[in-house]
XYZ file of C-alpha atoms in Angstrom:
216
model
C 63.428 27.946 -75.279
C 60.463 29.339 -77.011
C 58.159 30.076 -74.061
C 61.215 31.307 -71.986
C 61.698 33.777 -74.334
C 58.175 34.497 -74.575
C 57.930 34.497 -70.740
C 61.249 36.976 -70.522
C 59.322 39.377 -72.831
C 56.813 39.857 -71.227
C 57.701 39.010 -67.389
C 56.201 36.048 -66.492
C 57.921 33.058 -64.666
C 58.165 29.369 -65.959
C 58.325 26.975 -63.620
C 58.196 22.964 -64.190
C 59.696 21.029 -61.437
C 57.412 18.263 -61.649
C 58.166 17.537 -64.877
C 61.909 16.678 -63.742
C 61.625 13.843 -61.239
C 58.555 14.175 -59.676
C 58.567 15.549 -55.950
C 61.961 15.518 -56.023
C 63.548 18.906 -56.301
C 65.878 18.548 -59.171
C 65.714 21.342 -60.545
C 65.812 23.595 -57.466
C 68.791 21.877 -56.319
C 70.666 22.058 -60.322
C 69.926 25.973 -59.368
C 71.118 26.362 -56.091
C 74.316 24.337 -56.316
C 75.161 26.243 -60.106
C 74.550 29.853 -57.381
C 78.100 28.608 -55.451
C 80.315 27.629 -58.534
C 80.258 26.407 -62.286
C 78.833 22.529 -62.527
C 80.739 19.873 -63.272
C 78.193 16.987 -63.793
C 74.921 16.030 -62.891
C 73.667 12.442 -62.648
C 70.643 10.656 -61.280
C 67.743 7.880 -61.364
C 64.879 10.257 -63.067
C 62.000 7.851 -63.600
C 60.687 6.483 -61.097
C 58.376 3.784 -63.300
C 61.572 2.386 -64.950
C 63.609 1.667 -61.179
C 60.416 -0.157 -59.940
C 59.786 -2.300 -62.833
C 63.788 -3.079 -62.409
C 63.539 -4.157 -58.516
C 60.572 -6.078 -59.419
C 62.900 -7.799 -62.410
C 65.233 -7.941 -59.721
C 62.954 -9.921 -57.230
C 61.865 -12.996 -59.926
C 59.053 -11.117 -61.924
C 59.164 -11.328 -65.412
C 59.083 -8.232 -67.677
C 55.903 -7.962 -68.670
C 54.509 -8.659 -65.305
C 56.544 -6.002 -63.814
C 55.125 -3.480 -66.358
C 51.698 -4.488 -65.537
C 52.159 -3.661 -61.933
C 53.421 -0.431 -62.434
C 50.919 0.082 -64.209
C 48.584 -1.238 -61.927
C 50.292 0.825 -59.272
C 49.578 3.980 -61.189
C 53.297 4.519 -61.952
C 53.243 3.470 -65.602
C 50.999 4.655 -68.284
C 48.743 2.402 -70.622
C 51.674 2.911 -73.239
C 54.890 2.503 -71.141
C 57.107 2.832 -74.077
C 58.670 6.296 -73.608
C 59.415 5.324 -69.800
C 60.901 2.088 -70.956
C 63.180 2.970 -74.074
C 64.438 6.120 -71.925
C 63.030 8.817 -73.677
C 61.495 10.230 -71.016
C 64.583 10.280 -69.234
C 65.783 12.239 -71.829
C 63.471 14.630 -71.991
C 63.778 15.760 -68.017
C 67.924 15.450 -68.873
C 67.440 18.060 -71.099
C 65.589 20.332 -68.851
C 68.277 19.377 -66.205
C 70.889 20.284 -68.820
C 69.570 23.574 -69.518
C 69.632 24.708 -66.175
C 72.983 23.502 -64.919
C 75.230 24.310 -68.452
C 72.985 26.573 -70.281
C 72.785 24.878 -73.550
C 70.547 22.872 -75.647
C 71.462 18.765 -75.564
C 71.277 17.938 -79.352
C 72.896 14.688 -78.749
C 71.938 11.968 -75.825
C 73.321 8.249 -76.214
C 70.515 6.653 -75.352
C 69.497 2.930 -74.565
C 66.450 1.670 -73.096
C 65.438 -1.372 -70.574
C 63.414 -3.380 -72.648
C 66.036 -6.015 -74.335
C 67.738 -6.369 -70.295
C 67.330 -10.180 -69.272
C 66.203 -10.661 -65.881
C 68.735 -13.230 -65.117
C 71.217 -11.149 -65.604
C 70.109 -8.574 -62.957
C 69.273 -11.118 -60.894
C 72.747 -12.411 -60.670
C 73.752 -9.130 -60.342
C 72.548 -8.296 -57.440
C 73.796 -11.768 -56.214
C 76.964 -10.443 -56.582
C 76.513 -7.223 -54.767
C 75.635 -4.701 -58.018
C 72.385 -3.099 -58.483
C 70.573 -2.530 -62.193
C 69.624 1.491 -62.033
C 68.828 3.419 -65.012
C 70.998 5.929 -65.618
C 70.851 9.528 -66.649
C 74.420 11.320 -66.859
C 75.246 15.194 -67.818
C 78.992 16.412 -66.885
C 80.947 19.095 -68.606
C 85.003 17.688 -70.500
C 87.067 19.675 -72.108
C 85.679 19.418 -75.699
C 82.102 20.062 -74.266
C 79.586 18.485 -72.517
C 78.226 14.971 -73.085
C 75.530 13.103 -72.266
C 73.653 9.282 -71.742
C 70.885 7.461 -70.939
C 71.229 3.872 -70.040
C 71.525 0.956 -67.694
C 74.455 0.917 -65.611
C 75.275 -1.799 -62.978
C 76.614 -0.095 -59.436
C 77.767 -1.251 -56.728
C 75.424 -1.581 -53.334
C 76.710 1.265 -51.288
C 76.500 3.623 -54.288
C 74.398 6.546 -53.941
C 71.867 5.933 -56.741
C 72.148 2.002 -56.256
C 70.231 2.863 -52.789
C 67.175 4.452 -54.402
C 64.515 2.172 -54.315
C 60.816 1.696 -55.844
C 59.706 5.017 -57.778
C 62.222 6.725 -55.376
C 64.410 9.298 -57.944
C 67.766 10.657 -56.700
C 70.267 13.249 -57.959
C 73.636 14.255 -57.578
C 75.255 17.240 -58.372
C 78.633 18.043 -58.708
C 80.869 21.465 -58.739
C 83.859 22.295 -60.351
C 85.375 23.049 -56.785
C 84.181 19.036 -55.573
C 81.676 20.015 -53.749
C 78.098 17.361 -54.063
C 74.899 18.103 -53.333
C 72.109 14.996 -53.352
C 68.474 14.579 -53.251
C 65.502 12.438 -53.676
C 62.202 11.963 -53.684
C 58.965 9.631 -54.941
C 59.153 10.062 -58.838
C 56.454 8.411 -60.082
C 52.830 8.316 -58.938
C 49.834 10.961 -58.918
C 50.391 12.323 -55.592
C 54.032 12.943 -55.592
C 53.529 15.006 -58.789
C 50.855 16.663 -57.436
C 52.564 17.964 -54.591
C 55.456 19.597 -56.982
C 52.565 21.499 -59.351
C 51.481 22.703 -55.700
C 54.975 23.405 -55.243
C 55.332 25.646 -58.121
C 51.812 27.148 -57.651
C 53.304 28.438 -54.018
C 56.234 30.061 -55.100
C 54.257 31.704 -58.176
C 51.995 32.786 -55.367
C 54.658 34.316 -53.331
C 56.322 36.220 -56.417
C 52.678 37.712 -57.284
C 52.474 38.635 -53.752
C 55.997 40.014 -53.499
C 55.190 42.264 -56.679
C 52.466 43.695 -55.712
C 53.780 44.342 -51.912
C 56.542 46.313 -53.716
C 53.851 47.977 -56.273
C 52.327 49.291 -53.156
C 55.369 50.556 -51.497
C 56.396 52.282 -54.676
């Protein structure tokens, strides 16, 4: 909030979509679909380092080895913990928050992945259901409410398809109407390539202001 208002005074832009899901365009998509109508809810897989590390549990590998890989991998840093206790899920639903409501989360119920027994996912998926880590936004009548957490889904649900460091989101409207994405979450280059992202369009303002400077 601080260095929006700091950008607002003094007309700069802020833009941060790679810290919301990697090359995924979250937050592009939270503005576009809040453009047509008021938002309803938003919900997604948001780190991409958590949903490998659960298809790996998912495949026989034990916890720790599964964090080793992703670290190995370059998906996981040399201190996983904010990844793995879901407050770096958090963090990017805030941000997602912000721009679909307009409001400040002060209150995310929040569990992480590290107490989850692989067994358990393991005869999940057995039985057609899919361990995905959760993040969850949507508006009710007394306000808006949020989570963090694992959820079991079924196989043919939207976010029970993502798979690796894959991220997806799905937005909802008040008038039904869903918009979806996804995109690599997790990994240098897939970050990379949403800094570039923002560089381009910050490019393309400066350009546009100064093309108008000239015709003025």
């Amino acid at each position: 909030a601080t260095l929006q208002s700091l950008a607002a005074t003094s007309g700069a832009t802020i833009r941060y979509s790679a810290a919301v899901g990697g090359v995924m365009p979250a937050l592009e998509t939270v503005n576009r679909a809040r453009s047509s109508a008021p938002l309803r809810s938003i919900s997604g897989v948001l780190n991409g380092t958590t949903n490998f590390i659960l298809d790996q549990l998912a495949n026989g590998t034990d916890f720790s080895d599964a964090v080793v890989a992703a670290q190995k991998n370059g998906y996981a840093e040399r201190d996983p913990q904010a990844d793995l206790n879901g407050t770096d899920i958090a963090q990017k639903l805030i941000l997602l928050a912000h721009a679909a409501f307009d409001i400040p989360l002060s209150l995310i119920l929040t569990q992480g992945i590290e107490n989850l027994n692989p067994k358990d996912i393991r005869e999940a998926r057995e039985n057609g259901r899919v361990t995905r880590f959760v993040a969850e936004c949507r508006r009710e009548a007394y306000g808006v409410v949020a989570s963090v957490c694992p959820v079991e889904l079924p196989f043919d649900h939207p976010l029970a398809r993502v798979s690796g460091v894959e991220n997806r989101l799905i937005v909802q409207s008040q008038n039904e109407r869903t918009w979806e994405v996804c995109g690599r979450g997790a990994g240098r280059w897939p970050t990379t390539e949403a800094v570039m992202g923002d560089l381009f369009d910050l490019w393309r303002e400066s350009a546009v202001g100064v093309e108008q400077e000239c015709v003025a």
